[in-house]
Coordinates of C-alpha atoms and ligand atoms in Angstrom, one line a residue:
M29 CA 24.2 9.0 11.1
K30 CA 25.3 6.6 8.3
K31 CA 23.4 6.6 5.0
S32 CA 22.6 3.2 3.4
R33 CA 20.5 1.8 0.7
I34 CA 16.8 1.7 1.5
L35 CA 14.6 -0.7 -0.4
I36 CA 11.0 0.2 -0.4
T37 CA 8.7 -2.6 -1.5
C38 CA 5.2 -2.2 -2.9
A39 CA 2.5 -4.3 -4.6
K40 CA 3.3 -5.4 -8.1
G41 CA 2.8 -2.6 -10.6
I42 CA 2.6 0.3 -8.2
T43 CA 6.3 1.3 -8.6
P44 CA 5.6 4.4 -10.7
F45 CA 3.4 5.9 -8.0
L46 CA 5.8 5.0 -5.2
K47 CA 8.7 6.5 -7.2
E48 CA 6.7 9.7 -7.6
E49 CA 6.0 9.9 -3.9
L50 CA 9.6 9.3 -3.1
L51 CA 10.8 12.1 -5.4
R52 CA 8.3 14.5 -3.9
L53 CA 9.6 13.7 -0.4
G54 CA 13.1 14.6 -1.7
F55 CA 14.5 11.0 -1.9
P56 CA 16.3 9.8 -5.0
A57 CA 15.0 6.8 -6.9
L58 CA 18.2 4.8 -7.5
S59 CA 16.7 1.8 -9.1
E60 CA 13.4 0.1 -9.5
T61 CA 11.8 -3.3 -10.0
I62 CA 8.1 -4.3 -10.6
A63 CA 7.5 -4.3 -6.8
G64 CA 10.0 -1.9 -5.3
V65 CA 12.1 1.2 -5.5
A66 CA 15.6 1.6 -4.0
T67 CA 16.6 4.9 -2.5
E68 CA 19.2 5.9 0.2
G69 CA 19.1 7.5 3.6
T70 CA 19.7 7.0 7.3
L71 CA 17.9 4.8 9.7
D72 CA 16.2 8.0 11.0
D73 CA 14.9 8.6 7.4
T74 CA 13.0 5.4 7.5
L75 CA 10.7 6.9 10.2
R76 CA 9.6 9.6 7.8
L77 CA 9.1 7.1 5.0
N78 CA 7.0 4.8 7.1
L79 CA 4.8 7.7 8.2
L80 CA 4.3 9.4 4.9
L81 CA 4.4 6.9 2.0
R82 CA 0.9 6.1 0.8
T83 CA 1.8 3.3 -1.7
A84 CA 4.7 1.5 0.1
H85 CA 4.4 -1.9 1.7
R86 CA 7.7 -2.1 3.7
V87 CA 10.7 0.1 4.2
L88 CA 13.9 -2.0 4.4
F89 CA 17.2 -0.5 5.6
L90 CA 20.3 -2.2 4.2
I91 CA 22.8 -3.5 6.8
R92 CA 25.2 -5.3 4.6
D93 CA 25.6 -6.9 1.1
F94 CA 27.8 -10.1 1.0
I95 CA 28.5 -13.3 -0.9
A96 CA 27.4 -16.6 0.5
R97 CA 27.4 -19.8 -1.6
D98 CA 25.8 -22.1 1.0
A99 CA 24.2 -22.0 4.4
D100 CA 27.5 -22.2 6.3
E101 CA 28.8 -19.2 4.5
L102 CA 25.6 -17.4 5.2
Y103 CA 25.9 -18.2 9.0
R104 CA 29.5 -17.0 9.1
A105 CA 28.8 -13.7 7.2
M106 CA 25.7 -13.0 9.4
S107 CA 27.8 -13.6 12.6
E108 CA 30.1 -10.8 11.5
I109 CA 27.4 -8.2 11.7
A110 CA 27.2 -6.3 15.0
W111 CA 23.6 -7.3 15.7
E112 CA 24.1 -6.3 19.4
E113 CA 24.0 -2.7 18.2
Y114 CA 20.6 -3.1 16.6
I115 CA 18.7 -5.7 18.7
S116 CA 18.4 -5.9 22.4
E117 CA 19.3 -9.1 24.2
D118 CA 16.0 -8.6 26.0
G119 CA 14.1 -8.2 22.7
Y120 CA 12.6 -10.4 20.1
V121 CA 13.7 -11.0 16.5
C122 CA 12.0 -12.5 13.5
V123 CA 13.8 -13.4 10.2
T124 CA 12.0 -13.2 6.9
S125 CA 13.6 -14.0 3.5
S126 CA 13.4 -14.3 -0.2
V127 CA 15.7 -17.0 -1.3
D128 CA 16.7 -18.2 -4.8
N129 CA 19.8 -20.4 -4.1
P130 CA 20.2 -23.9 -5.6
G131 CA 21.3 -25.4 -2.3
I132 CA 18.4 -24.1 -0.3
R133 CA 15.1 -25.9 -0.9
D134 CA 13.2 -24.5 2.1
T135 CA 13.5 -20.8 2.9
R136 CA 12.8 -21.6 6.5
F137 CA 16.2 -23.2 6.6
A138 CA 17.9 -20.0 5.6
N139 CA 15.8 -18.1 8.1
V140 CA 16.9 -20.4 10.9
K141 CA 20.6 -20.1 9.9
C142 CA 20.2 -16.3 10.0
K143 CA 18.3 -16.3 13.3
D144 CA 21.0 -18.6 14.8
A145 CA 23.8 -16.3 13.7
I146 CA 22.0 -13.3 15.2
V147 CA 21.1 -14.8 18.6
D148 CA 24.5 -16.6 18.9
R149 CA 26.3 -13.3 18.2
I150 CA 24.2 -11.3 20.7
R151 CA 24.7 -14.0 23.4
K152 CA 28.5 -13.9 22.8
K153 CA 28.6 -10.1 23.2
R154 CA 25.9 -9.6 25.8
G155 CA 25.7 -12.9 27.7
K156 CA 22.0 -13.3 26.9
R157 CA 20.1 -13.9 23.7
P158 CA 16.8 -12.4 22.4
D159 CA 13.7 -14.5 21.9
S160 CA 12.8 -15.3 18.3
G161 CA 9.8 -16.5 16.3
P162 CA 7.5 -15.7 13.4
D163 CA 5.8 -12.5 14.8
Q164 CA 6.6 -9.4 12.8
D165 CA 5.7 -6.9 15.4
R166 CA 9.1 -6.3 16.9
A167 CA 12.6 -6.5 15.4
V168 CA 12.5 -8.0 11.9
V169 CA 15.6 -8.9 9.8
N170 CA 15.1 -9.6 6.1
L171 CA 17.4 -11.6 3.9
Y172 CA 17.4 -11.3 0.1
W173 CA 19.5 -14.2 -1.3
K174 CA 19.8 -14.7 -5.0
G175 CA 22.5 -17.0 -6.3
D176 CA 25.5 -16.2 -4.1
Q177 CA 24.5 -12.5 -3.6
C178 CA 23.0 -11.7 -0.2
S179 CA 21.5 -8.5 1.1
V180 CA 20.5 -8.2 4.7
Y181 CA 18.1 -5.5 5.8
I182 CA 16.3 -4.4 8.9
D183 CA 12.7 -4.3 8.0
T184 CA 11.6 -1.1 9.7
S185 CA 7.9 -1.6 9.0
G186 CA 7.2 -5.3 9.8
E187 CA 3.5 -5.7 9.2
P188 CA 2.9 -4.1 5.8
L189 CA 2.1 -0.4 5.7
S190 CA -1.2 -1.2 3.9
R191 CA -2.4 -2.1 7.4
R192 CA -3.1 1.5 8.3
G193 CA -5.1 0.4 11.3
Y194 CA -8.5 1.9 10.3
R195 CA -10.1 -1.0 8.4
K196 CA -11.6 -3.0 11.3
I197 CA -14.4 -4.3 9.1
P198 CA -13.1 -5.4 5.6
M199 CA -16.3 -6.7 4.0
A200 CA -16.1 -8.8 0.8
A201 CA -13.3 -8.3 -1.8
P202 CA -11.8 -5.1 -0.2
M203 CA -9.1 -3.2 -2.0
Q204 CA -5.8 -3.0 -0.2
E205 CA -5.3 0.5 1.3
T206 CA -2.0 1.0 -0.6
L207 CA -3.6 -0.1 -3.9
A208 CA -6.5 2.3 -3.3
A209 CA -4.1 5.1 -2.7
A210 CA -2.1 4.3 -5.8
V211 CA -5.4 4.2 -7.9
I212 CA -6.3 7.6 -6.6
L213 CA -2.8 9.0 -7.3
A214 CA -3.0 7.5 -10.8
T215 CA -6.1 9.7 -11.5
G216 CA -4.2 12.8 -10.5
W217 CA -7.0 13.8 -8.1
N218 CA -5.8 15.7 -5.1
G219 CA -8.9 17.2 -3.6
G220 CA -9.5 19.9 -6.2
G221 CA -12.8 18.5 -7.5
H222 CA -15.4 16.2 -5.9
F223 CA -14.8 12.5 -5.3
V224 CA -17.7 10.2 -5.9
N225 CA -17.4 6.5 -5.1
P226 CA -20.4 4.3 -5.7
M227 CA -20.0 0.6 -4.8
C228 CA -17.8 1.8 -1.9
G229 CA -17.7 -1.6 -0.1
S230 CA -15.6 -1.1 3.1
G231 CA -14.9 2.5 2.1
T232 CA -11.2 2.1 1.4
L233 CA -11.1 4.4 -1.7
A234 CA -13.2 7.1 0.0
I235 CA -11.1 7.0 3.2
E236 CA -7.8 7.2 1.2
A237 CA -9.3 10.0 -0.8
A238 CA -10.0 11.9 2.3
F239 CA -6.4 11.4 3.5
I240 CA -5.1 12.6 0.2
A241 CA -7.4 15.7 0.0
L242 CA -6.4 16.6 3.6
N243 CA -2.7 15.9 3.0
R244 CA -3.0 13.7 6.0
A245 CA -0.1 11.3 6.6
P246 CA -1.3 7.7 6.1
G247 CA 0.7 6.3 9.0
L248 CA -0.6 8.5 11.7
Q249 CA -3.1 6.0 12.9
R250 CA -0.8 3.0 13.3
I251 CA 0.7 2.6 16.7
N252 CA 3.4 0.0 16.1
Y253 CA 6.3 -0.1 13.6
C254 CA 9.4 -2.3 13.7
F255 CA 11.8 0.6 13.8
M256 CA 10.5 1.3 17.4
H257 CA 12.1 -2.0 18.4
I258 CA 15.5 -1.3 17.0
K259 CA 18.2 0.0 19.4
G260 CA 18.7 3.8 19.1
F261 CA 15.1 4.4 18.0
N262 CA 14.8 8.2 18.0
E263 CA 11.5 8.6 19.8
Q264 CA 11.9 12.4 20.0
L265 CA 12.2 12.5 16.2
W266 CA 9.2 10.2 15.7
N267 CA 7.1 12.5 18.0
N268 CA 8.3 15.6 16.0
L269 CA 7.5 13.9 12.7
R270 CA 4.0 13.0 13.9
A271 CA 3.4 16.5 15.2
Q272 CA 4.6 18.1 12.0
A273 CA 2.4 15.8 9.9
K274 CA -0.6 16.7 12.0
K275 CA 0.2 20.4 11.6
E276 CA 0.4 20.0 7.8
A277 CA -2.9 18.3 7.4
G278 CA -5.3 20.8 5.8
K279 CA -9.0 21.2 5.2
L280 CA -11.4 19.6 2.8
H281 CA -12.4 21.8 -0.2
C282 CA -14.5 19.3 -2.0
R283 CA -17.3 16.7 -1.4
I284 CA -16.6 13.0 -0.9
V285 CA -19.6 10.8 -1.6
A286 CA -19.5 7.0 -0.9
T287 CA -22.5 4.8 -1.6
D288 CA -23.2 1.0 -1.8
I289 CA -26.3 -1.1 -2.4
S290 CA -25.5 -3.1 0.8
R291 CA -26.5 -1.4 4.1
E292 CA -24.0 -3.7 5.8
A293 CA -21.2 -2.4 3.6
V294 CA -22.1 1.2 4.2
D295 CA -22.3 0.6 7.9
A296 CA -18.8 -1.0 7.8
A297 CA -17.4 1.9 5.6
R298 CA -18.8 4.4 8.0
R299 CA -17.3 2.6 11.0
N300 CA -13.9 2.3 9.2
A301 CA -14.0 6.0 8.3
A302 CA -14.8 6.8 12.0
T303 CA -11.7 4.8 13.1
A304 CA -9.7 6.7 10.5
G305 CA -11.1 10.0 11.8
V306 CA -12.7 11.1 8.5
E307 CA -16.3 9.9 8.9
H308 CA -17.6 13.5 9.2
L309 CA -16.0 14.3 5.8
I310 CA -17.7 11.6 3.8
E311 CA -21.3 11.6 2.7
F312 CA -22.5 8.0 2.9
A313 CA -25.7 6.6 1.4
V314 CA -27.3 3.2 0.8
C315 CA -28.4 3.0 -2.8
D316 CA -27.9 1.4 -6.2
Y317 CA -24.8 2.9 -7.9
S318 CA -27.1 4.5 -10.6
E319 CA -29.0 6.4 -7.8
T320 CA -25.9 8.0 -6.4
S321 CA -26.4 11.7 -6.1
V322 CA -23.5 13.3 -8.0
P323 CA -22.6 16.8 -6.8
Q324 CA -22.9 19.6 -9.3
G325 CA -19.6 20.6 -10.7
S326 CA -16.6 18.5 -11.6
G327 CA -14.3 15.9 -10.1
I328 CA -13.9 12.2 -10.4
I329 CA -16.3 9.3 -10.1
I330 CA -14.7 6.0 -9.4
L331 CA -16.2 2.5 -9.2
N332 CA -14.7 -0.8 -8.3
P333 CA -17.4 -3.3 -9.3
E334 CA -17.1 -7.0 -8.8
Y335 CA -15.4 -8.7 -11.7
G336 CA -16.4 -12.2 -11.4
D337 CA -13.4 -14.0 -9.9
R338 CA -14.2 -13.6 -6.2
M339 CA -17.8 -12.5 -6.1
G340 CA -20.7 -12.3 -8.5
R341 CA -21.4 -14.1 -11.8
I342 CA -20.3 -12.9 -15.2
N343 CA -23.8 -12.8 -16.8
E344 CA -25.3 -10.7 -14.0
L345 CA -22.3 -8.5 -14.1
E346 CA -22.6 -7.7 -17.8
S347 CA -25.7 -5.7 -17.2
V348 CA -24.1 -3.9 -14.3
Y349 CA -21.2 -2.8 -16.5
A350 CA -23.5 -1.7 -19.2
G351 CA -25.5 0.2 -16.6
I352 CA -22.3 2.0 -15.4
G353 CA -21.9 3.3 -19.0
D354 CA -25.4 4.7 -19.0
F355 CA -24.9 6.2 -15.5
F356 CA -21.7 7.9 -16.7
K357 CA -23.5 9.3 -19.8
Q358 CA -26.7 10.4 -18.0
K359 CA -25.5 11.6 -14.6
C360 CA -21.8 12.3 -14.6
R361 CA -21.2 14.9 -17.2
G362 CA -18.3 17.2 -16.4
Y363 CA -16.6 14.5 -14.4
T364 CA -13.9 12.0 -15.3
G365 CA -15.2 8.5 -14.7
Y366 CA -13.0 5.6 -13.6
I367 CA -13.6 1.9 -13.4
F368 CA -11.2 -0.4 -11.7
T369 CA -11.7 -3.9 -12.9
G370 CA -9.8 -7.2 -13.5
N371 CA -12.1 -8.3 -16.3
A372 CA -11.4 -6.8 -19.7
D373 CA -14.5 -8.5 -21.3
L374 CA -16.8 -7.0 -18.8
A375 CA -15.2 -3.6 -19.2
K376 CA -16.2 -3.7 -22.9
K377 CA -19.9 -3.7 -21.9
V378 CA -19.5 -0.2 -20.5
G379 CA -19.9 1.0 -24.1
L380 CA -17.6 4.1 -23.8
R381 CA -14.2 4.5 -25.2
A382 CA -11.6 4.7 -22.4
K383 CA -9.1 7.5 -22.9
R384 CA -6.6 5.8 -20.6
R385 CA -6.0 2.2 -19.4
I386 CA -3.7 2.2 -16.4
P387 CA -2.3 -1.3 -15.5
F388 CA -2.5 -2.5 -11.9
F389 CA -2.5 -5.9 -10.1
N390 CA -4.9 -6.8 -7.4
G391 CA -3.0 -9.7 -5.8
R392 CA -2.2 -11.9 -8.8
I393 CA -5.1 -10.6 -10.9
E394 CA -4.1 -8.2 -13.7
C395 CA -6.4 -5.2 -13.5
R396 CA -6.9 -1.9 -15.3
L397 CA -8.0 1.5 -14.2
L398 CA -10.1 2.7 -17.1
A399 CA -10.6 6.4 -17.5
Y400 CA -13.5 8.0 -19.3
E401 CA -13.8 11.7 -20.1
L402 CA -17.5 12.6 -19.6
Y403 CA -17.7 15.8 -21.5
E404 CA -20.5 18.3 -21.1
G405 CA -22.5 18.8 -24.3
S406 CA -21.5 17.9 -27.8
R407 CA -17.9 16.9 -27.3
K408 CA -19.1 13.9 -25.3
S409 CA -20.9 12.3 -28.2
K410 CA -18.0 12.9 -30.6
E411 CA -15.2 11.6 -28.5
T412 CA -16.3 9.1 -25.9
I413 CA -19.3 7.1 -26.9
M414 CA -18.4 4.2 -29.0
P415 CA -20.2 3.9 -32.4
Ligands
SAM28 C1 -15.5 -5.3 -5.2 S1 -16.5 -4.6 -4.0 C2 -15.8 -3.0 -3.7 C3 -14.7 -3.1 -2.7 C4 -14.2 -1.7 -2.2 N1 -13.4 -1.1 -3.2 C5 -13.5 -1.9 -0.9 O1 -12.3 -1.5 -0.8 O2 -14.0 -2.5 0.1 C6 -18.0 -4.2 -4.9 C7 -19.1 -3.5 -4.1 O3 -20.1 -3.2 -5.0 C8 -21.4 -3.3 -4.3 N2 -22.4 -3.4 -5.3 C9 -22.7 -4.5 -6.1 N3 -23.8 -4.2 -6.9 C10 -24.1 -2.9 -6.7 C11 -25.1 -2.0 -7.2 N4 -25.9 -2.4 -8.2 N5 -25.2 -0.8 -6.7 C12 -24.3 -0.4 -5.7 N6 -23.4 -1.2 -5.2 C13 -23.3 -2.4 -5.6 C14 -21.2 -4.5 -3.4 O4 -22.1 -4.4 -2.3 C15 -19.7 -4.4 -3.0 O5 -19.6 -3.7 -1.8

């Protein structure tokens, strides 16, 4: 099977964690941008990447690079690709694009040109054309067009991989599943110590933590990927990869605690965890974050409080952040504390010195994952509490 460039997209800023995941799976990182990493492999390799990557959004398999100065050249070059070998005349195709070409004001025009070239080509070769439209649940072709440089990919994922399929009840301001996974990977936690998540909301962090601790493939739950709608889909390989991933999933050797002040949120988190198959591994409770029962021993304690843009008001939140500092000092010794926030001023109210500030984006909002070492005994007062 032919190798090609594979472009893996991710949320802005997550690239370092995606790159690490790729290298661990034995794929090279050929180049990177703020929202993606390029590697190489076969179309079959994309099945494994879709199943195993925790931080990726989409896995794009390169079909061809070419030059097109305008829409007519785009149509001609697209018509030369043997689409009949990838897409069935009885199938359905959607074209997505990212276009930065002075002659194209509306990307939809480029999409229509590509779609026309694909369906005209298939009709010429097979006597019938596939249906087309905006749905990304079957064959998806992606065009990247910058200046006169075009790259055409098969989008093997379609719907972003963040949609794992377990979050049926999102609640307010939920964290994207892939961002939650990246945040946990950034802490270095892998199930060795306990995982405590007050303010759990819909439970995304706790569920992703359970997946990581179990070494459970994040894509096992999802039933549809676009590669399944590409001709030559190797169903036997897919079944083998799934079986192997299930075999490699281990046991939990730590405690995972998730709490929230809202009963509705905890109910939602519990139901989401049940859909994800990890409800029995997470200890849920309804309580104020400061009342969370922190297991004896060590591990990480991670909070994603509101930060005043989508929910909550700044004044009220100031005392919440100050309270988190007190909670860390009084109840979390021996742990590493983390706060994920998009508000640097509120973070200052915590009153502890962060030993690391890891940059992230939540949508367009620049965020930080702040890490606090909560030492036992005297080292704590020397090194982490601000004067
Ligand atoms: C930004 S949301 C967390 C979203 C979560 N990471 C997710 O993926 O769904 C903040 C959560 O903090 C909870 N919360 C607010 N004040 C709280 C408090 N004093 N104690 C415990 N939870 C609180 C809210 O109910 C909400 O679910």
